[in-house]
Amino acid sequence: MKYFTISELTKSATAQRRGIDNTASPEVASNLTALVQNVLDPLREAWGAPIIVTSGYRCPKLNATVGGAKSSQHLKGEAADIRTVSDNPADNRQLFELIIRLGLPFDQLIDEYGYNWIHVSYGPRHRRQVLHIK
C-alpha cells in the first residue's frame, strides 16, 4: 500500500461524532488492502496527484447511520467513495474515465450524482459494472 492506509479507509467523521467504533476486522483489512493494491494505488499513480477517500469501510452501525445499502460493499471493505482534490465534477469525471481507460479490475464503478463523487469497488465478482446515478 503505497498511497493509502487502512486508517484512511476506516476514518469517518460520522462515526467519530456518533461514537461508533469503525475498526476493521482482519478480514475487512485484507479486503481494503486488495482494493488499494489492485485499484486505488494504480489509479493514484496514473492520476499523478492525491485522491481523496470520502468513505471506505463502514461497519453495520455506521452504514445504517449514513443510509447505506444493506448489501453495500463498504460493509466488507471492498469499496471506496473517492474524489479529486479539486472536488470539481469535471475533474471527478476525468478520474472516472481514467479508471476505465486503465482497465483496472474494479467490480463496480459508479458515477454518483453527476460526478459529485465516484464509488469504486474491488471484489471476487469482478463484474466491471459501470453505472451512473442521477
PDB file of C-alpha atoms in Angstrom:
ATOM      1  CA  MET A   1       0.000   0.000   0.000  1.00  0.00           C
ATOM      2  CA  LYS A   2       1.852   2.976  -1.356  1.00  0.00           C
ATOM      3  CA  TYR A   3      -0.591   5.900  -1.221  1.00  0.00           C
ATOM      4  CA  PHE A   4      -3.425   4.842   1.092  1.00  0.00           C
ATOM      5  CA  THR A   5      -3.683   3.474   4.637  1.00  0.00           C
ATOM      6  CA  ILE A   6      -6.184   1.286   6.460  1.00  0.00           C
ATOM      7  CA  SER A   7      -6.688   4.184   8.867  1.00  0.00           C
ATOM      8  CA  GLU A   8      -7.637   6.487   5.983  1.00  0.00           C
ATOM      9  CA  LEU A   9     -10.087   3.896   4.639  1.00  0.00           C
ATOM     10  CA  THR A  10     -11.816   3.427   8.002  1.00  0.00           C
ATOM     11  CA  LYS A  11     -11.905   7.068   9.088  1.00  0.00           C
ATOM     12  CA  SER A  12     -15.377   8.547   9.383  1.00  0.00           C
ATOM     13  CA  ALA A  13     -16.430  11.890  10.803  1.00  0.00           C
ATOM     14  CA  THR A  14     -19.924  10.474  11.310  1.00  0.00           C
ATOM     15  CA  ALA A  15     -18.558   7.520  13.298  1.00  0.00           C
ATOM     16  CA  GLN A  16     -16.434   9.856  15.379  1.00  0.00           C
ATOM     17  CA  ARG A  17     -19.373  12.199  16.084  1.00  0.00           C
ATOM     18  CA  ARG A  18     -21.692   9.329  16.972  1.00  0.00           C
ATOM     19  CA  GLY A  19     -19.182   7.288  18.973  1.00  0.00           C
ATOM     20  CA  ILE A  20     -19.309   4.361  16.524  1.00  0.00           C
ATOM     21  CA  ASP A  21     -16.316   2.005  16.502  1.00  0.00           C
ATOM     22  CA  ASN A  22     -15.449   1.590  12.816  1.00  0.00           C
ATOM     23  CA  THR A  23     -12.364  -0.571  13.330  1.00  0.00           C
ATOM     24  CA  ALA A  24     -11.665  -3.027  10.521  1.00  0.00           C
ATOM     25  CA  SER A  25     -11.521  -6.733  11.327  1.00  0.00           C
ATOM     26  CA  PRO A  26      -8.582  -8.683   9.859  1.00  0.00           C
ATOM     27  CA  GLU A  27     -10.853  -9.884   7.007  1.00  0.00           C
ATOM     28  CA  VAL A  28     -12.004  -6.336   6.246  1.00  0.00           C
ATOM     29  CA  ALA A  29      -8.406  -5.064   6.410  1.00  0.00           C
ATOM     30  CA  SER A  30      -7.432  -7.764   3.910  1.00  0.00           C
ATOM     31  CA  ASN A  31     -10.231  -6.657   1.566  1.00  0.00           C
ATOM     32  CA  LEU A  32      -9.205  -2.995   1.926  1.00  0.00           C
ATOM     33  CA  THR A  33      -5.614  -3.939   1.138  1.00  0.00           C
ATOM     34  CA  ALA A  34      -6.755  -5.742  -2.022  1.00  0.00           C
ATOM     35  CA  LEU A  35      -8.819  -2.691  -3.052  1.00  0.00           C
ATOM     36  CA  VAL A  36      -5.817  -0.430  -2.588  1.00  0.00           C
ATOM     37  CA  GLN A  37      -3.298  -2.695  -4.297  1.00  0.00           C
ATOM     38  CA  ASN A  38      -5.495  -3.530  -7.289  1.00  0.00           C
ATOM     39  CA  VAL A  39      -7.387  -0.279  -7.875  1.00  0.00           C
ATOM     40  CA  LEU A  40      -6.594   2.724  -5.694  1.00  0.00           C
ATOM     41  CA  ASP A  41      -2.786   2.714  -5.735  1.00  0.00           C
ATOM     42  CA  PRO A  42      -2.532   2.101  -9.514  1.00  0.00           C
ATOM     43  CA  LEU A  43      -5.135   4.824 -10.050  1.00  0.00           C
ATOM     44  CA  ARG A  44      -3.271   7.286  -7.828  1.00  0.00           C
ATOM     45  CA  GLU A  45      -0.027   6.508  -9.639  1.00  0.00           C
ATOM     46  CA  ALA A  46      -1.607   7.149 -13.048  1.00  0.00           C
ATOM     47  CA  TRP A  47      -3.503  10.254 -11.863  1.00  0.00           C
ATOM     48  CA  GLY A  48      -0.283  11.804 -10.581  1.00  0.00           C
ATOM     49  CA  ALA A  49      -1.958  13.674  -7.715  1.00  0.00           C
ATOM     50  CA  PRO A  50      -3.678  12.829  -4.430  1.00  0.00           C
ATOM     51  CA  ILE A  51      -7.118  11.237  -4.460  1.00  0.00           C
ATOM     52  CA  ILE A  52      -9.482  11.826  -1.541  1.00  0.00           C
ATOM     53  CA  VAL A  53     -11.334   8.905   0.051  1.00  0.00           C
ATOM     54  CA  THR A  54     -14.625  10.240   1.408  1.00  0.00           C
ATOM     55  CA  SER A  55     -15.932   6.856   2.552  1.00  0.00           C
ATOM     56  CA  GLY A  56     -14.258   3.458   2.755  1.00  0.00           C
ATOM     57  CA  TYR A  57     -15.145   0.692   5.195  1.00  0.00           C
ATOM     58  CA  ARG A  58     -18.396   1.108   7.121  1.00  0.00           C
ATOM     59  CA  CYS A  59     -19.305  -1.180   9.986  1.00  0.00           C
ATOM     60  CA  PRO A  60     -23.005  -2.180  10.020  1.00  0.00           C
ATOM     61  CA  LYS A  61     -23.947   0.513  12.535  1.00  0.00           C
ATOM     62  CA  LEU A  62     -22.175   3.257  10.567  1.00  0.00           C
ATOM     63  CA  ASN A  63     -23.615   2.013   7.279  1.00  0.00           C
ATOM     64  CA  ALA A  64     -27.147   2.163   8.730  1.00  0.00           C
ATOM     65  CA  THR A  65     -26.480   5.615  10.189  1.00  0.00           C
ATOM     66  CA  VAL A  66     -25.445   7.051   6.814  1.00  0.00           C
ATOM     67  CA  GLY A  67     -28.277   5.294   4.957  1.00  0.00           C
ATOM     68  CA  GLY A  68     -26.031   2.861   3.072  1.00  0.00           C
ATOM     69  CA  ALA A  69     -27.469  -0.105   1.199  1.00  0.00           C
ATOM     70  CA  LYS A  70     -27.812  -3.267   3.284  1.00  0.00           C
ATOM     71  CA  SER A  71     -25.720  -5.131   0.701  1.00  0.00           C
ATOM     72  CA  SER A  72     -23.109  -2.376   0.323  1.00  0.00           C
ATOM     73  CA  GLN A  73     -19.587  -3.472  -0.480  1.00  0.00           C
ATOM     74  CA  HIS A  74     -18.468  -0.806   2.004  1.00  0.00           C
ATOM     75  CA  LEU A  75     -19.564  -3.279   4.713  1.00  0.00           C
ATOM     76  CA  LYS A  76     -16.924  -5.768   3.544  1.00  0.00           C
ATOM     77  CA  GLY A  77     -14.147  -3.255   2.951  1.00  0.00           C
ATOM     78  CA  GLU A  78     -14.443  -3.800  -0.795  1.00  0.00           C
ATOM     79  CA  ALA A  79     -15.465  -0.241  -1.768  1.00  0.00           C
ATOM     80  CA  ALA A  80     -14.399   3.367  -1.506  1.00  0.00           C
ATOM     81  CA  ASP A  81     -16.054   6.617  -2.467  1.00  0.00           C
ATOM     82  CA  ILE A  82     -13.399   8.872  -3.942  1.00  0.00           C
ATOM     83  CA  ARG A  83     -12.970  12.300  -5.486  1.00  0.00           C
ATOM     84  CA  THR A  84     -10.263  14.582  -6.773  1.00  0.00           C
ATOM     85  CA  VAL A  85      -8.650  17.217  -4.574  1.00  0.00           C
ATOM     86  CA  SER A  86     -10.461  19.941  -6.544  1.00  0.00           C
ATOM     87  CA  ASP A  87     -13.792  18.185  -5.912  1.00  0.00           C
ATOM     88  CA  ASN A  88     -14.859  19.558  -9.284  1.00  0.00           C
ATOM     89  CA  PRO A  89     -17.310  17.258 -11.131  1.00  0.00           C
ATOM     90  CA  ALA A  90     -15.356  17.735 -14.392  1.00  0.00           C
ATOM     91  CA  ASP A  91     -12.154  16.548 -12.698  1.00  0.00           C
ATOM     92  CA  ASN A  92     -14.003  13.697 -10.981  1.00  0.00           C
ATOM     93  CA  ARG A  93     -15.308  12.648 -14.402  1.00  0.00           C
ATOM     94  CA  GLN A  94     -11.739  12.564 -15.744  1.00  0.00           C
ATOM     95  CA  LEU A  95     -10.771  10.336 -12.821  1.00  0.00           C
ATOM     96  CA  PHE A  96     -13.758   8.055 -13.536  1.00  0.00           C
ATOM     97  CA  GLU A  97     -12.786   7.800 -17.211  1.00  0.00           C
ATOM     98  CA  LEU A  98      -9.160   7.079 -16.266  1.00  0.00           C
ATOM     99  CA  ILE A  99     -10.263   4.077 -14.209  1.00  0.00           C
ATOM    100  CA  ILE A 100     -11.923   2.652 -17.317  1.00  0.00           C
ATOM    101  CA  ARG A 101      -9.031   3.513 -19.671  1.00  0.00           C
ATOM    102  CA  LEU A 102      -6.505   1.874 -17.356  1.00  0.00           C
ATOM    103  CA  GLY A 103      -8.522  -1.339 -17.381  1.00  0.00           C
ATOM    104  CA  LEU A 104      -8.376  -1.571 -13.598  1.00  0.00           C
ATOM    105  CA  PRO A 105     -10.061  -4.719 -12.234  1.00  0.00           C
ATOM    106  CA  PHE A 106     -12.953  -2.993 -10.483  1.00  0.00           C
ATOM    107  CA  ASP A 107     -16.161  -4.771  -9.566  1.00  0.00           C
ATOM    108  CA  GLN A 108     -18.364  -1.669  -9.688  1.00  0.00           C
ATOM    109  CA  LEU A 109     -17.651   1.858 -10.849  1.00  0.00           C
ATOM    110  CA  ILE A 110     -20.421   4.328 -10.128  1.00  0.00           C
ATOM    111  CA  ASP A 111     -20.717   7.986 -11.090  1.00  0.00           C
ATOM    112  CA  GLU A 112     -22.656   9.373  -8.144  1.00  0.00           C
ATOM    113  CA  TYR A 113     -24.957  12.281  -8.956  1.00  0.00           C
ATOM    114  CA  GLY A 114     -23.176  13.921 -11.862  1.00  0.00           C
ATOM    115  CA  TYR A 115     -19.664  13.035 -10.718  1.00  0.00           C
ATOM    116  CA  ASN A 116     -20.067  14.555  -7.254  1.00  0.00           C
ATOM    117  CA  TRP A 117     -18.052  11.519  -6.204  1.00  0.00           C
ATOM    118  CA  ILE A 118     -17.076   8.121  -7.562  1.00  0.00           C
ATOM    119  CA  HIS A 119     -17.832   4.777  -5.969  1.00  0.00           C
ATOM    120  CA  VAL A 120     -15.290   2.110  -6.906  1.00  0.00           C
ATOM    121  CA  SER A 121     -15.145  -1.434  -5.597  1.00  0.00           C
ATOM    122  CA  TYR A 122     -12.944  -4.477  -5.909  1.00  0.00           C
ATOM    123  CA  GLY A 123     -14.241  -7.893  -5.007  1.00  0.00           C
ATOM    124  CA  PRO A 124     -14.487 -11.518  -6.069  1.00  0.00           C
ATOM    125  CA  ARG A 125     -17.236 -10.984  -8.657  1.00  0.00           C
ATOM    126  CA  HIS A 126     -15.163  -8.749 -10.972  1.00  0.00           C
ATOM    127  CA  ARG A 127     -18.308  -7.619 -12.800  1.00  0.00           C
ATOM    128  CA  ARG A 128     -16.724  -4.468 -14.276  1.00  0.00           C
ATOM    129  CA  GLN A 129     -20.152  -2.901 -13.884  1.00  0.00           C
ATOM    130  CA  VAL A 130     -20.298   0.805 -14.792  1.00  0.00           C
ATOM    131  CA  LEU A 131     -23.281   2.766 -13.502  1.00  0.00           C
ATOM    132  CA  HIS A 132     -24.438   6.378 -13.461  1.00  0.00           C
ATOM    133  CA  ILE A 133     -26.749   7.525 -10.664  1.00  0.00           C
ATOM    134  CA  LYS A 134     -28.533  10.790 -11.410  1.00  0.00           C
TER     135      LYS A 134
END
